[in-house]
Tab-separated table of C-alpha atoms in Angstrom:
chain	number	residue	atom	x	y	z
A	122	UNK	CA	0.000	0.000	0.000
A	123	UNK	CA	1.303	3.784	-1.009
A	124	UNK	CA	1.438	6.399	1.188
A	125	UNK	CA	-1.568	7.993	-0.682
A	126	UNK	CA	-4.032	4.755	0.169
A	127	UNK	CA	-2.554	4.267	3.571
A	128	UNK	CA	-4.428	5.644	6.756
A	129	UNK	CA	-2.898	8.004	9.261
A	130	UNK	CA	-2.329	6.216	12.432
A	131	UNK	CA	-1.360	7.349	16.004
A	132	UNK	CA	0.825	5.304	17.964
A	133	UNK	CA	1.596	6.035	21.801
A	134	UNK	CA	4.678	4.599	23.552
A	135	UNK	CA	4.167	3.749	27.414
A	136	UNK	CA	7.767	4.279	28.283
A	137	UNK	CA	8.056	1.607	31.142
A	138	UNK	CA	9.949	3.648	33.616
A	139	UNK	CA	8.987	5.269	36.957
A	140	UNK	CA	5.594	4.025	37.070
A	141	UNK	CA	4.310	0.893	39.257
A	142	UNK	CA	3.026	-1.681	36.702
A	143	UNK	CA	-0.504	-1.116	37.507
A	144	UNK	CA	-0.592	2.636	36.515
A	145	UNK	CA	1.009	1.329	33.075
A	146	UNK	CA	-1.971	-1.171	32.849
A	147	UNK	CA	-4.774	1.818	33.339
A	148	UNK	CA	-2.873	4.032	31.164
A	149	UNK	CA	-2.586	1.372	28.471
A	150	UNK	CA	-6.896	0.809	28.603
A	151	UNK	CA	-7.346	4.640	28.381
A	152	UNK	CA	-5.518	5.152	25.540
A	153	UNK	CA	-7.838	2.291	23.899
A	154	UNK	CA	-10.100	3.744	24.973
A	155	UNK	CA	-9.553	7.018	23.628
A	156	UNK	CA	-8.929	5.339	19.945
A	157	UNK	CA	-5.075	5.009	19.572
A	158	UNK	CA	-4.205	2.752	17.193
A	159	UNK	CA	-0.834	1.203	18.375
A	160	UNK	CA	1.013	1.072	21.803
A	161	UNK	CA	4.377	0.853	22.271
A	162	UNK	CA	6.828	0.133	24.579
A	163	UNK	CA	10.247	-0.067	24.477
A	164	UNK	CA	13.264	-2.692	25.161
A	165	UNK	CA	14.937	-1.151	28.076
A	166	UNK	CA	15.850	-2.806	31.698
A	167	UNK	CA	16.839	0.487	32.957
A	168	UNK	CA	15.343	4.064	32.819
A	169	UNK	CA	16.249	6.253	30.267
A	170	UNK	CA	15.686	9.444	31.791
A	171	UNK	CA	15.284	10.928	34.957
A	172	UNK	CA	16.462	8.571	38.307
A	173	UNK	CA	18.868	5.826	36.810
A	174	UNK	CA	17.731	3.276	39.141
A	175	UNK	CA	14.071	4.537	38.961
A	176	UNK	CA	11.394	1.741	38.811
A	177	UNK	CA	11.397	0.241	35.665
A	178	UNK	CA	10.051	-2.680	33.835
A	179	UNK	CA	10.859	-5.889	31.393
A	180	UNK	CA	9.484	-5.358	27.932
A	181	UNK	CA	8.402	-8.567	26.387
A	182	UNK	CA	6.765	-9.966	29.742
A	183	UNK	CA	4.760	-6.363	29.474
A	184	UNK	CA	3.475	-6.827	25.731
A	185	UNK	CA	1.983	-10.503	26.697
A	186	UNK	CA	-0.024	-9.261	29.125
A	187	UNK	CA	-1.397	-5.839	27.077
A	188	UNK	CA	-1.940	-8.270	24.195
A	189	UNK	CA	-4.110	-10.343	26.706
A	190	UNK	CA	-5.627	-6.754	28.455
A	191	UNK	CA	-6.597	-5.055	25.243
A	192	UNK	CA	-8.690	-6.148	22.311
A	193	UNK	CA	-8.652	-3.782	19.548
A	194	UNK	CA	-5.111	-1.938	19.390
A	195	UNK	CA	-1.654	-3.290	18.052
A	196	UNK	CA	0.938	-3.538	20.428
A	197	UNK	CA	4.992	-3.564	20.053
A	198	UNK	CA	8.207	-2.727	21.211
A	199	UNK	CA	9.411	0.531	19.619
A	200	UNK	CA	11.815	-1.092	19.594
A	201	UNK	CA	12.875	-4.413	21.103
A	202	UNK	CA	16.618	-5.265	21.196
A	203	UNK	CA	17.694	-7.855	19.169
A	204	UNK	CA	20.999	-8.486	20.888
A	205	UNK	CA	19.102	-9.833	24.052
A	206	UNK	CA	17.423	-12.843	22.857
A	207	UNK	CA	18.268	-15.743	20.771
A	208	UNK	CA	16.713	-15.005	17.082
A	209	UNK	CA	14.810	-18.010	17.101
A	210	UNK	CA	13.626	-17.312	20.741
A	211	UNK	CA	12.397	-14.005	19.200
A	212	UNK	CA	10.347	-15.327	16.923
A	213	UNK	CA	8.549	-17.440	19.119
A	214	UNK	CA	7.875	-15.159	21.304
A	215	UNK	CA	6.171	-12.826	18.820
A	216	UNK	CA	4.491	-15.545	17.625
A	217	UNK	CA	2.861	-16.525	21.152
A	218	UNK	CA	2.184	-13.182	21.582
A	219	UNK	CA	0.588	-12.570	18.220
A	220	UNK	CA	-2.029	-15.554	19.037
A	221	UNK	CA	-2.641	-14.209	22.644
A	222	UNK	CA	-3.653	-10.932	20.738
A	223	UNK	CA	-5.503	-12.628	18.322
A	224	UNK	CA	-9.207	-13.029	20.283
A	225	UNK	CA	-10.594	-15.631	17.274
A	226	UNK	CA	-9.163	-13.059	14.589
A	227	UNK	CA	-5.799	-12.059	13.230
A	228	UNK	CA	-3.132	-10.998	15.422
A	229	UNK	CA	-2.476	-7.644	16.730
A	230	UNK	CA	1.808	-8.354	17.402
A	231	UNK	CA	4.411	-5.901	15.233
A	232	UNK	CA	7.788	-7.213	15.921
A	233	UNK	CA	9.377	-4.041	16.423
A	234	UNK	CA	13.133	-4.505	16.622
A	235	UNK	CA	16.412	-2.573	16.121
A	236	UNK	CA	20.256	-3.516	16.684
A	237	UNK	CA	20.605	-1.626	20.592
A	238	UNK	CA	22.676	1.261	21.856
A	239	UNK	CA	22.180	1.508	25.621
A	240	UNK	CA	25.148	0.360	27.016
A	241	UNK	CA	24.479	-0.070	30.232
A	242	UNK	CA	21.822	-2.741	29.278
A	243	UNK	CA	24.513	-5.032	28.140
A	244	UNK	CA	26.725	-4.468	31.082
A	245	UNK	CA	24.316	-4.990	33.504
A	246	UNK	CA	22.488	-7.979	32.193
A	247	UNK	CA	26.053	-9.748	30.582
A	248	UNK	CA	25.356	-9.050	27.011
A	249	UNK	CA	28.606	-8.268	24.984
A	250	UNK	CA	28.226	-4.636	23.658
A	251	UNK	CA	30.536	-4.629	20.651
A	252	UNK	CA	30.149	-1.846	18.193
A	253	UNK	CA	27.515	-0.120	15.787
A	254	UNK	CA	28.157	-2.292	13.346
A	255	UNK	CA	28.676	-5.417	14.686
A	256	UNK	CA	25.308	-5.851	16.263
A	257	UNK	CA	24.028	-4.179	13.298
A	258	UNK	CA	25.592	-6.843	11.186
A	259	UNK	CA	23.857	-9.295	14.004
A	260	UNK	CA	20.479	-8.026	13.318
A	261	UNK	CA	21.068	-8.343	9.591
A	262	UNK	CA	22.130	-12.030	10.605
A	263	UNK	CA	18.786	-13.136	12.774
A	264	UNK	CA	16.026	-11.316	10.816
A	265	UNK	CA	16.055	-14.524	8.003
A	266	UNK	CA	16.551	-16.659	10.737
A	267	UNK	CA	13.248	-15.169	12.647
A	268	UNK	CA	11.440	-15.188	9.375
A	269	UNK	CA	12.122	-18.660	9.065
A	270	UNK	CA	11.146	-19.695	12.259
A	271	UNK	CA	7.581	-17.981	11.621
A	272	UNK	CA	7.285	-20.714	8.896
A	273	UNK	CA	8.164	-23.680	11.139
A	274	UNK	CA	6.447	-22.804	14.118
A	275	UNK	CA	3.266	-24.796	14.915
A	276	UNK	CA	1.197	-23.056	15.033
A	277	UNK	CA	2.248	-20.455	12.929
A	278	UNK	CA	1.363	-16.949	13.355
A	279	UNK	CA	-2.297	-15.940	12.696
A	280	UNK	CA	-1.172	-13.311	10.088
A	281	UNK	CA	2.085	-12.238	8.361
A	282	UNK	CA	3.780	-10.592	11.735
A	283	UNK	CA	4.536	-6.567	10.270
A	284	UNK	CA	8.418	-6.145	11.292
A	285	UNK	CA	9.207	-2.528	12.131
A	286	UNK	CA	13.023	-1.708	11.775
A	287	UNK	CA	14.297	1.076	14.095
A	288	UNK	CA	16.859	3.645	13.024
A	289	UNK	CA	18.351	5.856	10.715
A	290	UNK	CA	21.755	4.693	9.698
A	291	UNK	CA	22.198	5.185	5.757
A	292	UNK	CA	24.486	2.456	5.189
A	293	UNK	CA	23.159	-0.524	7.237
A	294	UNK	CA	20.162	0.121	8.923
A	295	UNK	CA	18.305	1.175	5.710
A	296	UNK	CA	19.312	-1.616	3.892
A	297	UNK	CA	17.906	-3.601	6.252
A	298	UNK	CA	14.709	-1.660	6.137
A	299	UNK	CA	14.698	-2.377	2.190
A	300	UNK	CA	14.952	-6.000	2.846
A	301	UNK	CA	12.728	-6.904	5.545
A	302	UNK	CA	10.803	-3.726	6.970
A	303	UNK	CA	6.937	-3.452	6.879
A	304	UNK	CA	7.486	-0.378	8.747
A	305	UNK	CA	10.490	2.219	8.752
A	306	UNK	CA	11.022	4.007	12.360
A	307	UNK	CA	13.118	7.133	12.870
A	308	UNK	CA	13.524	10.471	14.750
A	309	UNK	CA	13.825	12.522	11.661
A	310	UNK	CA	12.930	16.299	10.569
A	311	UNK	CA	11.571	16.868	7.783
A	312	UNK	CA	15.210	17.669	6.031
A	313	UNK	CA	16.707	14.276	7.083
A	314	UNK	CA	13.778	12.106	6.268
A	315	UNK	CA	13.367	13.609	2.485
A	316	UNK	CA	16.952	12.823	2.244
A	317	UNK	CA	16.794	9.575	4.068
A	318	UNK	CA	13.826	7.880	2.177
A	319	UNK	CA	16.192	8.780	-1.356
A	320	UNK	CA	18.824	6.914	0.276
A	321	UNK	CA	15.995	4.071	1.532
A	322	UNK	CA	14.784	3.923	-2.089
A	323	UNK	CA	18.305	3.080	-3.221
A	324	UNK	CA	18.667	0.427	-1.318
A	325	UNK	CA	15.571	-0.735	-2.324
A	326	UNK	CA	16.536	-0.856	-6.063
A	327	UNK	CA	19.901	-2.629	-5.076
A	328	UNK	CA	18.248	-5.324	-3.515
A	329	UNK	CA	14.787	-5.248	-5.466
A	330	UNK	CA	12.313	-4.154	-3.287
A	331	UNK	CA	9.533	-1.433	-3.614
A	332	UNK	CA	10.578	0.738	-0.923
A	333	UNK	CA	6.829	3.023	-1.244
A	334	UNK	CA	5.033	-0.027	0.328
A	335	UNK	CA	6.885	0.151	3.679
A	336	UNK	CA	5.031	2.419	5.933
A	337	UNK	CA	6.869	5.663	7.293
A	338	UNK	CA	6.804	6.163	11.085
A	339	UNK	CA	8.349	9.210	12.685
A	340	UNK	CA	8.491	10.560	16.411
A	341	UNK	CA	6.044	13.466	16.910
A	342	UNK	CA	8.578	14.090	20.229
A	343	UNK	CA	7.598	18.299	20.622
A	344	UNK	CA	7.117	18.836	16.690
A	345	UNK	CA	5.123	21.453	15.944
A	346	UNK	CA	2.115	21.142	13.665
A	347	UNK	CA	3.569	22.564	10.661
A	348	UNK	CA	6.688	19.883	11.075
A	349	UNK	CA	4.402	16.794	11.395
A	350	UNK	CA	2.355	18.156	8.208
A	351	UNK	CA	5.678	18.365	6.559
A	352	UNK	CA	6.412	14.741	7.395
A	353	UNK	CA	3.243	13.703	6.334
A	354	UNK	CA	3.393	15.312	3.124
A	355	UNK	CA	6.670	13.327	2.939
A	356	UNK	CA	4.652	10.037	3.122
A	357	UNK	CA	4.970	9.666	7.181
A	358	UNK	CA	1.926	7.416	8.077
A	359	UNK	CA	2.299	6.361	11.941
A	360	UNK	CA	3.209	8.795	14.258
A	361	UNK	CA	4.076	8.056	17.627
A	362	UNK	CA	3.959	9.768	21.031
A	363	UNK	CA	6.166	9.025	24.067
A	364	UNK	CA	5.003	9.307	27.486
A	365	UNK	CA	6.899	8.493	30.543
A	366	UNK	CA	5.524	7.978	34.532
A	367	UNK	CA	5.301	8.324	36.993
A	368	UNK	CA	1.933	10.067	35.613
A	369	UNK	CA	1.946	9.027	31.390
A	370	UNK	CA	0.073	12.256	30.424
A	371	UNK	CA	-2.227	11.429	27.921
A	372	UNK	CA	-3.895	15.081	26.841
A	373	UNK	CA	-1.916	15.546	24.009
A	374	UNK	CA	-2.653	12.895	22.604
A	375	UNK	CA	-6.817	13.909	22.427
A	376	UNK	CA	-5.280	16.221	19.639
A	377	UNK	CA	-3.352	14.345	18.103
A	378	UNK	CA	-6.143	12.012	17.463
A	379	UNK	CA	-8.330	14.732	15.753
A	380	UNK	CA	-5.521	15.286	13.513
A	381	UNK	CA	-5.516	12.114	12.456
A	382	UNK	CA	-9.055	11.362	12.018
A	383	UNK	CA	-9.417	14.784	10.091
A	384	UNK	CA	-6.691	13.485	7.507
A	385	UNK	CA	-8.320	10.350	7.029
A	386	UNK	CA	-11.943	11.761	5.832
């Protein structure tokens, strides 16, 4: 699907930090609720921001149970680390999950994954940290081998699982994107993303893909209208909305789902 014939879509990550699990939980049904059509959390085992040793929680453990709580929304990691689990573990997990979601219909499970950065992660949990590349090249490595585990898995998933691919790199990451991405996930302004999806559509002719039919997410983050307008009229599709405890404000997001419901008349 183009970016023409493909809905607008508002994704909201529940950054698992500073927040007991239940307020996550409550937070997580309002924003159903409300309408949103993904949540998100991410594939840390320590804060991010604010205390260091703040209360935080495990990632994959958390989507299980959302994909049990809720019943209409997707639900992912933006993104889940790929260096912490065993690829073939990974795609059994997504699987499971994918049928928990699936309440006698599809699945509602993106396997949202990137290569890692957050070194302390690794040092704390024994992981071997190595550099950009190499667990870049490692993610390049496991994605076949997690896409062939979704075919030998019985059962197998209840729909063909959408992989979202985080990060920017022009080199790696993108090519990446080009071979295996349903979904493209990045930071960028306007500027860099123009730029970035000419680089993305290279790599899609060097390998042989159509790169127009993966789906263009971008951080809304403190944009301003007239930069998330911009994006869009780059092709951007699913934007996303982080909100941390220990109170996940969810008022923005109220607008941000009139937005998106205006564009899609």
């Amino acid at each position: 699907m183009t970016p023409e014939h493909r809905p607008v879509r508002i994704g909201v990550q529940i950054q698992p930090q500073h927040a007991p699990y239940e307020k996550f939980r409550d937070t997580a049904a309002a924003l159903e609720e409300l309408g949103v059509d993904v949540l998100f959390n991410w594939d840390h085992f320590f804060p991010l921001r604010g205390e260091p040793d703040g209360m935080h929680f495990e990632s994959w453990t958390m989507l299980a149970a959302l994909a049990e709580q809720t019943s209409r929304v997707e639900i992912g990691a933006l993104v889940n680390c790929n260096s912490y689990r065993n690829a073939n573990l990974q795609a059994d997990m997504a699987r499971t999950i994918d049928h928990i979601s699936a309440k006698g219909g599809q699945g509602r499970f993106i396997f949202g994954t990137g290569s890692g950065w957050f070194e302390r992660d690794y040092d704390e949990y024994g992981y071997d940290f190595g550099t950009v590349g190499s667990r870049l090249d490692a993610l390049a490595r496991d994605l076949p081998v997690i896409e062939d585990r979704w075919a030998k898995l019985n059962p197998p998933p209840t729909r063909t699982i959408p992989v979202l691919i985080g990060g920017g790199g022009e080199k790696k990451t993108l090519r990446i994107v080009a071979q295996h991405a349903d979904i493209w996930h990045s930071f960028s302004d306007a500027a860099t993303l123009e730029r970035k999806l000419g680089i993305l559509a290279e790599h899609g002719r060097v390998v042989g893909r159509d790169t127009s039919q993966i789906e263009i997410s971008t951080e809304i983050g403190n944009r301003s209208l007239h930069e998330v307008e911009q994006q869009y009229a780059l092709g951007a599709r699913l934007f996303t909305i982080g909100i941390s405890g220990p109170d996940y404000d969810i008022t923005r997001v109220t607008d941000w789902l009139a937005w998106r419901d205006d564009k899609n008349r």
